[in-house]
Coordinates of C-alpha atoms and ligand atoms in Angstrom, one line a residue:
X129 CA 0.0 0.0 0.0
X130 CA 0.9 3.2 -0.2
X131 CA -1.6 5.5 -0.3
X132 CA -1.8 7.5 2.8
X133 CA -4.9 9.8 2.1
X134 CA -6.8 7.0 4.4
X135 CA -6.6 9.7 6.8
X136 CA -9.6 11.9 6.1
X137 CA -8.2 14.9 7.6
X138 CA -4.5 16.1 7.4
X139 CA -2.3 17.8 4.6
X140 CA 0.2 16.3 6.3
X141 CA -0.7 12.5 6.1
X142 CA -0.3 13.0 1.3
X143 CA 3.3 13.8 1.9
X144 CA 5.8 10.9 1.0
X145 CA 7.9 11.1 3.8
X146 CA 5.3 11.0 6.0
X147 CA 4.3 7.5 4.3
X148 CA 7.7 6.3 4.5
X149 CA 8.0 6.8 8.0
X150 CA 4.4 5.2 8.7
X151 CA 5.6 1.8 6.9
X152 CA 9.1 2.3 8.5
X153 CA 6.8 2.2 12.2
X154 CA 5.0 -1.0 11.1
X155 CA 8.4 -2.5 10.1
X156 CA 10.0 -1.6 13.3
X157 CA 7.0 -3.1 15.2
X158 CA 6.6 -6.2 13.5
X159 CA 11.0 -6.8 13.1
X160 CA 12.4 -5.2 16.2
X161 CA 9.7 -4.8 18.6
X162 CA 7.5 -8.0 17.8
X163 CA 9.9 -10.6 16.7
X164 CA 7.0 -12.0 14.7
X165 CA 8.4 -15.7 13.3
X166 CA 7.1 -17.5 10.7
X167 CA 4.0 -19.3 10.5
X168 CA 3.1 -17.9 13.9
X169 CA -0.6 -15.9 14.0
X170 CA -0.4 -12.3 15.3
X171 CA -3.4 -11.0 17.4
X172 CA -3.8 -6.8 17.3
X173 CA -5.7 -4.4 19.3
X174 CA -6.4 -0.9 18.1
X175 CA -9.3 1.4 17.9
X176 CA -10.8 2.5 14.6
X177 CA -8.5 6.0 14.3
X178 CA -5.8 3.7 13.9
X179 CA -6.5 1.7 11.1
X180 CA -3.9 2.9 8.5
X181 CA -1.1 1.6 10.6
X182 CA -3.0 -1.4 11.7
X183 CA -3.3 -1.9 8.0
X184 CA 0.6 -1.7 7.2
X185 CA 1.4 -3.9 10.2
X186 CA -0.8 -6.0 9.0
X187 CA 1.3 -5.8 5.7
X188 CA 4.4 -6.1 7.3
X189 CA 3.5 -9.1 9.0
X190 CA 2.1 -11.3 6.5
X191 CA 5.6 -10.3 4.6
X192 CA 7.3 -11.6 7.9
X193 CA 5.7 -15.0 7.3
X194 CA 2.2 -14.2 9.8
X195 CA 0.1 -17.3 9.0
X196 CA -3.0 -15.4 10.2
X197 CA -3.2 -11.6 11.3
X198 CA -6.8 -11.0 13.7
X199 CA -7.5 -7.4 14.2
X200 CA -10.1 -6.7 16.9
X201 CA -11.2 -2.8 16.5
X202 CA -12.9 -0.7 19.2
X203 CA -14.6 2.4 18.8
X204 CA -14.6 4.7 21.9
X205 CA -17.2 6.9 20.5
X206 CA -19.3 4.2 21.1
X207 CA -17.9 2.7 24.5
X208 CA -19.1 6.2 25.7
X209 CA -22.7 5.2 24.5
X210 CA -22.4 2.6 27.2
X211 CA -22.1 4.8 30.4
X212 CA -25.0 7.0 28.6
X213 CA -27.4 4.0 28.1
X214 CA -26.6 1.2 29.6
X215 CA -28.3 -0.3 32.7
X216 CA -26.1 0.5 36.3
X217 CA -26.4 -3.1 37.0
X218 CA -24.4 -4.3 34.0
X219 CA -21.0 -2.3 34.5
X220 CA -19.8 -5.2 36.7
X221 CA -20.0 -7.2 33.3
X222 CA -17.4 -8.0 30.6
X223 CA -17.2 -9.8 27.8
X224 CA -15.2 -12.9 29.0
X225 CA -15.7 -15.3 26.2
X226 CA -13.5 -12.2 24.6
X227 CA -10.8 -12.5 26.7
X228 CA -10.9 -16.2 27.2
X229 CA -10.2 -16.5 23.4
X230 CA -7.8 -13.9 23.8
X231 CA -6.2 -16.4 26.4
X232 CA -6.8 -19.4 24.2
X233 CA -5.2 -17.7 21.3
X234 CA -1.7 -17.0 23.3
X235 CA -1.7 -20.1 24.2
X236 CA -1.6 -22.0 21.0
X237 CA 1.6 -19.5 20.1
X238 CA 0.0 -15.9 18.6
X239 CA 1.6 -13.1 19.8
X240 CA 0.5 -10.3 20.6
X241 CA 0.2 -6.8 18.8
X242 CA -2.1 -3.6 20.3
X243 CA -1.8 0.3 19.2
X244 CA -2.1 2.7 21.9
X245 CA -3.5 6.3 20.8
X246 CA -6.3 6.5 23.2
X247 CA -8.1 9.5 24.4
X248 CA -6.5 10.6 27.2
X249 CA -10.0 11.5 29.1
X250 CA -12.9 9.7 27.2
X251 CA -14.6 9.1 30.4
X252 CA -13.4 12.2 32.4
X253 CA -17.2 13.0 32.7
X254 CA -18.6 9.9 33.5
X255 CA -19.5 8.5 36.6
X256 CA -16.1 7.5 38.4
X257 CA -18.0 4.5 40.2
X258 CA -19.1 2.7 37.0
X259 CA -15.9 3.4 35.4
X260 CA -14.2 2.0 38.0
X261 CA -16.3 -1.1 38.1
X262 CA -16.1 -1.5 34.2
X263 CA -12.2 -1.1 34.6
X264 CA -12.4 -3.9 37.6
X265 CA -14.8 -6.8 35.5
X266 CA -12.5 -5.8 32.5
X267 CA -9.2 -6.2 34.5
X268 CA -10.7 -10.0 36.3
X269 CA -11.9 -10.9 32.8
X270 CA -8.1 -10.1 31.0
X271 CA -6.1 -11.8 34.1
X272 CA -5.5 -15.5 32.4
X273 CA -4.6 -13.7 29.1
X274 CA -2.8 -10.4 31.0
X275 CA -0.4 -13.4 32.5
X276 CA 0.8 -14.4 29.9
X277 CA 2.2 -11.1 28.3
X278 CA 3.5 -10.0 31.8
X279 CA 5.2 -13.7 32.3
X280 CA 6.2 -12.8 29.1
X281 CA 5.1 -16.4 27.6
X282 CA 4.8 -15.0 24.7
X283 CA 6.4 -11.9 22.3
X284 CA 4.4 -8.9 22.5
X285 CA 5.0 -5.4 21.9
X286 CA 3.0 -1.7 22.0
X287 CA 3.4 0.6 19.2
X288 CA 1.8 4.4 19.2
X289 CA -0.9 6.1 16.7
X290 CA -1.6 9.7 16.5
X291 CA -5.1 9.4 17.3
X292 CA -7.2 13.0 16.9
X293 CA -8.7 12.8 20.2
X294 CA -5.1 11.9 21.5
X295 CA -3.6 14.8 19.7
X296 CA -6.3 17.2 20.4
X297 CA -5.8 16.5 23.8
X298 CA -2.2 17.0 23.5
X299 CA -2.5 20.1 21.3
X300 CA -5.5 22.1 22.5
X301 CA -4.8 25.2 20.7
X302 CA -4.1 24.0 17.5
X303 CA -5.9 23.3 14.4
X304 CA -6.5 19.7 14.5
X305 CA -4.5 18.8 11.6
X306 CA -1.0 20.4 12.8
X307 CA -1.6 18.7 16.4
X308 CA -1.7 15.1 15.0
X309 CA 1.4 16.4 12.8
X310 CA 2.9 17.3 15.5
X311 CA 2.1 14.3 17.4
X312 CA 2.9 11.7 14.7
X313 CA 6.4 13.3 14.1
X314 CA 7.1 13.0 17.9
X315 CA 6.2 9.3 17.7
X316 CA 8.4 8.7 14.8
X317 CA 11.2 10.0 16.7
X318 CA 10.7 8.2 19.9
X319 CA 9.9 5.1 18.1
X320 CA 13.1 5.7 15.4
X321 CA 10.8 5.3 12.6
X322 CA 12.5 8.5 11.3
X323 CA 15.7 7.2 11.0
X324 CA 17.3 5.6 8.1
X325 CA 17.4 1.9 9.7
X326 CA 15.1 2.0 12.2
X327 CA 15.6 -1.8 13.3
X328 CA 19.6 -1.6 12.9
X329 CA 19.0 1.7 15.7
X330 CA 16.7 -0.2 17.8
X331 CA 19.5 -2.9 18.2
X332 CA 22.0 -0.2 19.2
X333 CA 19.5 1.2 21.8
X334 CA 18.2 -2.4 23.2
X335 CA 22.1 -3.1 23.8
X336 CA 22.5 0.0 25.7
X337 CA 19.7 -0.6 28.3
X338 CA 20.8 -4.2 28.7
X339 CA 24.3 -2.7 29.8
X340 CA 22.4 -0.5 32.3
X341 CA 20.7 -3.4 33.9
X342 CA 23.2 -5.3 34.1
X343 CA 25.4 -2.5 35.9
X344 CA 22.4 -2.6 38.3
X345 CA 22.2 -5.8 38.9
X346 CA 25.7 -6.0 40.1
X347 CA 24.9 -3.5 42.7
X348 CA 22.5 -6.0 44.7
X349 CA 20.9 -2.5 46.0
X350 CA 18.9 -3.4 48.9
X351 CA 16.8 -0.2 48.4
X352 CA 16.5 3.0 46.1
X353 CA 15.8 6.2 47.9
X354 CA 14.3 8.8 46.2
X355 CA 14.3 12.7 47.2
X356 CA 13.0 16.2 45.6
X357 CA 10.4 18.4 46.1
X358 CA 7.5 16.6 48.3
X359 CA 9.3 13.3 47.6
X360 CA 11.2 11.4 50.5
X361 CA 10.8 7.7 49.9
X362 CA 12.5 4.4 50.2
X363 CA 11.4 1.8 48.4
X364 CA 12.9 -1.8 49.2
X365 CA 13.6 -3.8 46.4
X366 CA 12.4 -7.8 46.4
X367 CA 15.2 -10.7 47.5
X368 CA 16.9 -11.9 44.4
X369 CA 15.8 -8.7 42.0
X370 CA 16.5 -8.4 38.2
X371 CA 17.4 -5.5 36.4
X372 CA 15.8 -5.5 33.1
X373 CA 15.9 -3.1 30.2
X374 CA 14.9 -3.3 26.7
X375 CA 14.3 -6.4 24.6
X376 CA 13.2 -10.1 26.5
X377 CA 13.1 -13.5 25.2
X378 CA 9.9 -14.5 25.6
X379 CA 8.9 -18.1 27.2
X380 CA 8.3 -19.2 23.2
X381 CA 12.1 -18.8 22.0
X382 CA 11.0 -15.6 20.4
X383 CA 12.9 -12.1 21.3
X384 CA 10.8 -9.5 21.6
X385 CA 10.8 -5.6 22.8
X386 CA 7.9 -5.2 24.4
X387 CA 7.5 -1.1 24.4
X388 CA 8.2 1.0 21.4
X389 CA 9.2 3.5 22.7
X390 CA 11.3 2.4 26.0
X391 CA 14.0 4.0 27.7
X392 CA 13.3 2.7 31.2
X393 CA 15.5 0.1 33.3
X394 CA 13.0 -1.8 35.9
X395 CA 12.3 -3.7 38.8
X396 CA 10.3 -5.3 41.2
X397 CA 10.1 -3.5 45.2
X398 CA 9.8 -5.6 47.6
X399 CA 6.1 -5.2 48.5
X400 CA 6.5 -5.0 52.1
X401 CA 9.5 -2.6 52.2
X402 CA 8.1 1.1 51.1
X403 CA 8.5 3.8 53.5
X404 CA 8.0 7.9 53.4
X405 CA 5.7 10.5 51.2
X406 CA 6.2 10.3 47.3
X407 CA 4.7 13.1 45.0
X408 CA 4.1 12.6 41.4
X409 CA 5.3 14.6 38.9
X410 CA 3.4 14.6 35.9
X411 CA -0.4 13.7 35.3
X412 CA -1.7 10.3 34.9
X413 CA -4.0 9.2 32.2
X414 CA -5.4 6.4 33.6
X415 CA -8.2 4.2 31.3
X416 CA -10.0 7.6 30.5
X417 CA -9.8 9.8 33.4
X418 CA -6.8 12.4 34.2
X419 CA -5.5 12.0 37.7
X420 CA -3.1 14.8 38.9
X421 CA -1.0 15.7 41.6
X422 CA -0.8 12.7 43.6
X423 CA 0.8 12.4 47.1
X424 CA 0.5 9.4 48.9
X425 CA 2.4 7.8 51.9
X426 CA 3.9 4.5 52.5
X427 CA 4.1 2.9 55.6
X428 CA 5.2 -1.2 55.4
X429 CA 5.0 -1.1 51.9
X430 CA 1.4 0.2 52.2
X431 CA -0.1 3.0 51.2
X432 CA -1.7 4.6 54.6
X433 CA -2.4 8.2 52.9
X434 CA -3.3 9.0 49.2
X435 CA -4.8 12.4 47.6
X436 CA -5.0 13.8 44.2
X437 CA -5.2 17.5 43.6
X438 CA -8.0 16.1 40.0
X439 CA -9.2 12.4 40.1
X440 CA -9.1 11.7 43.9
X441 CA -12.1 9.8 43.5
X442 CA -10.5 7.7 40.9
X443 CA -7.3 7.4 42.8
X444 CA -9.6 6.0 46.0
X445 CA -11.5 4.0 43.9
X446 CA -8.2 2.4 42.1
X447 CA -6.3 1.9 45.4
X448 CA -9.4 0.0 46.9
X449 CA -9.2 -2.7 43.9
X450 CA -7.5 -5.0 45.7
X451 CA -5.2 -5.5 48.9
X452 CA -1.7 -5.5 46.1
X453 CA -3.8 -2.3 44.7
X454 CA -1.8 -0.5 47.6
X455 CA 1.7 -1.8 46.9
X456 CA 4.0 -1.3 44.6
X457 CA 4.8 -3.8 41.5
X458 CA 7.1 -2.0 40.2
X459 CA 10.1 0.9 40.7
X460 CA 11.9 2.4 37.0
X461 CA 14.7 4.5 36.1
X462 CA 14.6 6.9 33.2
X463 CA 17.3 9.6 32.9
X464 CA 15.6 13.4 32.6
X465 CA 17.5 13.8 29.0
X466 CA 16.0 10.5 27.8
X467 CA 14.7 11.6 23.9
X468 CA 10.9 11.6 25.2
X469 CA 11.5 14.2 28.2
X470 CA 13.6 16.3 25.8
X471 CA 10.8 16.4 23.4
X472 CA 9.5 18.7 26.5
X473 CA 6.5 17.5 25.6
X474 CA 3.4 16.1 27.7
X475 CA 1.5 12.9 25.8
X476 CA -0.9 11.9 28.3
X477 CA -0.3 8.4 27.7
X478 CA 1.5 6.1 30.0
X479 CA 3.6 4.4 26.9
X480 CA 5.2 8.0 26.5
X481 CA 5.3 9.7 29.6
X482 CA 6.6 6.4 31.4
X483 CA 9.5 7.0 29.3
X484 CA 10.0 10.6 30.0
X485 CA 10.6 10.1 33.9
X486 CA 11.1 7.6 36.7
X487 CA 8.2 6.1 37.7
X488 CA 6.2 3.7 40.0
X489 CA 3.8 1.3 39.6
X490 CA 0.7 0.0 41.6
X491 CA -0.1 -3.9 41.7
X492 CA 0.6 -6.5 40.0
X493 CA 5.0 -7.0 39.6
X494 CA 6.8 -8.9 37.2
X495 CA 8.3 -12.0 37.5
X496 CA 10.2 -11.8 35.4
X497 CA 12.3 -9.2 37.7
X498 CA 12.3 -12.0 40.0
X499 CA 14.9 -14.3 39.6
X500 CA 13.9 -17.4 38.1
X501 CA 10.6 -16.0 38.7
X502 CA 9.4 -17.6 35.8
X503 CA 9.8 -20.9 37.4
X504 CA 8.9 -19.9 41.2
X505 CA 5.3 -20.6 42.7
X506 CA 2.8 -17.4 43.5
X507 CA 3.7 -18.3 47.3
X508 CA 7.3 -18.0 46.2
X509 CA 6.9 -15.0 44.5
X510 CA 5.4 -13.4 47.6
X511 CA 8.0 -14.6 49.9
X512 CA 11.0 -12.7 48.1
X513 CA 8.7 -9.6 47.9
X514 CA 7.0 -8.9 44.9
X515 CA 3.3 -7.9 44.7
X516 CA 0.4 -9.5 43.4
X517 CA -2.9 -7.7 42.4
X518 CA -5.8 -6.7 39.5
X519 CA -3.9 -3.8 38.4
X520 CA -0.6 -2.2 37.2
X521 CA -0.9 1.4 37.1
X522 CA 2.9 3.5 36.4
X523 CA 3.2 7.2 37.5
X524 CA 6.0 9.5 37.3
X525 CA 7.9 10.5 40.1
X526 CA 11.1 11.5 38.2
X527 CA 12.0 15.1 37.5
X528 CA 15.4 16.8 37.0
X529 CA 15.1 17.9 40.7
X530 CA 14.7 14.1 41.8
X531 CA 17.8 12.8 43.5
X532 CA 17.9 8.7 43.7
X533 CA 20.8 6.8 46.0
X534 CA 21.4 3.2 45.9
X535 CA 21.3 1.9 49.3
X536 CA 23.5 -1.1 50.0
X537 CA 22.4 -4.3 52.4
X538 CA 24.5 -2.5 54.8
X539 CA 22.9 1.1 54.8
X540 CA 25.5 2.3 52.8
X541 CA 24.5 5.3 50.1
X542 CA 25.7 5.3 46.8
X543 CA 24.6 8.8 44.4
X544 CA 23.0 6.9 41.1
X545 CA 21.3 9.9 39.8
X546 CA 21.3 13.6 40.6
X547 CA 19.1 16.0 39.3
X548 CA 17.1 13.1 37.3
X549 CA 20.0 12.5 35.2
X550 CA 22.8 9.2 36.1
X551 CA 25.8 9.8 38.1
Ligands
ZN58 ZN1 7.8 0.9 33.7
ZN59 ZN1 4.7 -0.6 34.5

């Protein structure tokens, strides 16, 4: 294909290079980030805005070899029509013959494929109680098939689309073509669509963040201790922690990068051992609503205080999912001058703005940071630390006035960033 005038609206979408660097994004997705192999099916996710780029992945993945590419579109115009119409009583409901097949599909080897390009605060106006139930039936229903991407069973990755609800909410001011111009040329940087070998640069980078890791996961840190404005907090990392950065090799042989973009190096806390006041320092989209200027307080790993300046209901609501909904799953270094913070820009979206700052996450951790965690039992898991719940939700607590330390198992403090960039 190569006509790019699918999209209805935008001067910008005739020109060639834009084409070029829309097929170059579907390459990189389905070479570097997906490690698609032959034969093997590919399940996607992606709402109707995005359906030139699903269509070029699609493209791109049969010419890798797919054997089958299933696309299943949502429409958010009409998800809305739900809170409008639809009976209180059903918002505990989902459709989990959906995600059972989801489940069914990983299992028998697809992998897995979704573009993110959501509006940032679809249901902003809509009851926070039945979104918040919707989110919970949703999040139960997804849990067999959610395991498997986060044990990393299978190769999976998340791309980006310049969505005009995403843009516009990104780019108030401007006319609505030049905001998803503006928007699409900052995803074609972060993702390195816009260079001339995007998969060859995406090497280079995955390499780097491995090297990061494993510097880390020398140290054996015992803790990471975070301090800035309205930030003082220590957050314990689990017994027998793994660094990871960049690209994995999934349980199925296949290696995969599972974020386009990521800059981040990660870990699991130890779900027990969180102490002091942490502020965050961007705003959190979180499934449709906008929560900002959160401050919470950990005491035991808990959280025993939590307040948003906008979204406190959702905040409450989200914290209260589950018992893990209070712990933390997951604690992430991201230099300030990482390519997405220099962008100076604010996406709204947790696949960006994870990557602009260090961040924490709520819930469920990864055991893959775990040591063999792969192999260990839930009860195991729990024992060296790391968390178990419904959710995973990442918010930024890095700025270029954050100061981290390593803390050794002896107390010891070693400077690892200063002013949000390494030492
Ligand atoms: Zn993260
Ligand atoms: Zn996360």
């Amino acid at each position: 294909m190569t006509s790019t005038t699918e999209f209805a609206t935008g001067s910008f979408a005739e020109t060639p290079e834009f084409g070029k660097n829309l097929d170059r994004l579907a390459e990189v997705a389905v070479h570097a980030g997906l490690g698609l192999a032959p034969g093997q099916q590919l399940v996607m996710t992606a709402t109707l805005d995005a359906l030139p780029l699903a269509r070029r992945i699609t493209e791109h993945a049969y010419k890798a070899g797919a054997s089958l590419v299933t696309t299943l579109f949502t429409d958010e115009q009409s998800a809305l029509l739900r809170y409008r119409y639809a009976p209180n009583a059903s918002f505990d409901a989902a459709p989990s013959w959906l995600y059972d097949g989801l489940a069914e599909a990983f299992r028998s080897g697809a992998a897995r494929l979704a573009i993110a390009g959501n509006d940032p605060s679809l249901l902003s106006k809509e009851d926070p109680e039945k979104v918040s139930r919707a989110n919970r039936a949703i999040s139960k229903a997804y849990r067999p098939a959610m395991e498997l991407i986060t044990r990393h069973a299978i190769n999976w990755t998340i791309v980006a689309c310049a969505t005009p609800a995403w843009a516009k909410a990104m780019f108030p001011d401007l006319p609505q073509d030049e905001a998803q111009a503006r928007l699409w040329k900052a995803i074609f940087a972060a993702s390195r669509a816009d260079q001339t070998d995007p998969v060859a640069a995406w090497k280079q980078h995955d390499a780097n963040l491995h090297a990061r890791a494993s510097r880390l996961n020398e140290k054996r840190y015992a803790a990471l201790h975070f301090r800035g404005p309205g930030t003082d907090l220590r957050v314990g990392l689990a017994d027998d922690h793994l660094w990871l950065g960049g690209g994995t090799t999934a349980g199925n042989g296949r290696y995969c990068i599972p974020n386009m973009p990521t800059e981040e190096v990660f870990t699991t806390p130890h779900k027990d051992r969180v102490e002091g006041r942490v502020t965050s320092t961007k705003p959190l989209s979180h499934q449709g609503t906008m929560i900002e200027e959160i401050s919470v307080r950990f005491h035991d790993g808990r959280i025993v205080e939590a307040q948003a300046a906008r979204g406190n209901e959702v905040l409450q609501r989200m914290i209260e999912t589950d018992e893990g909904a209070r712990r933390l799953g997951e604690v992430a270094l991201v230099p300030h001058s990482s390519p997405i913070a220099s962008s100076g820009l604010l996406f709204l979206n947790t696949l960006f703005d994870e990557n602009a700052a260090s961040h924490i996450a709520l819930g469920q951790a990864y055991s893959t940071c775990v040591k063999d965690g792969d192999h260990l039992t839930p009860e195991q898991l729990a024992a060296r630390g790391a968390n178990d719940s419904l959710i995973h939700v990442d918010w930024m607590i890095g700025s270029n006035r954050i100061d981290v330390d390593g803390v050794s198992a002896t107390g010891n403090l070693e400077p690892l960033m200063r002013a949000g960039e390494w030492v």
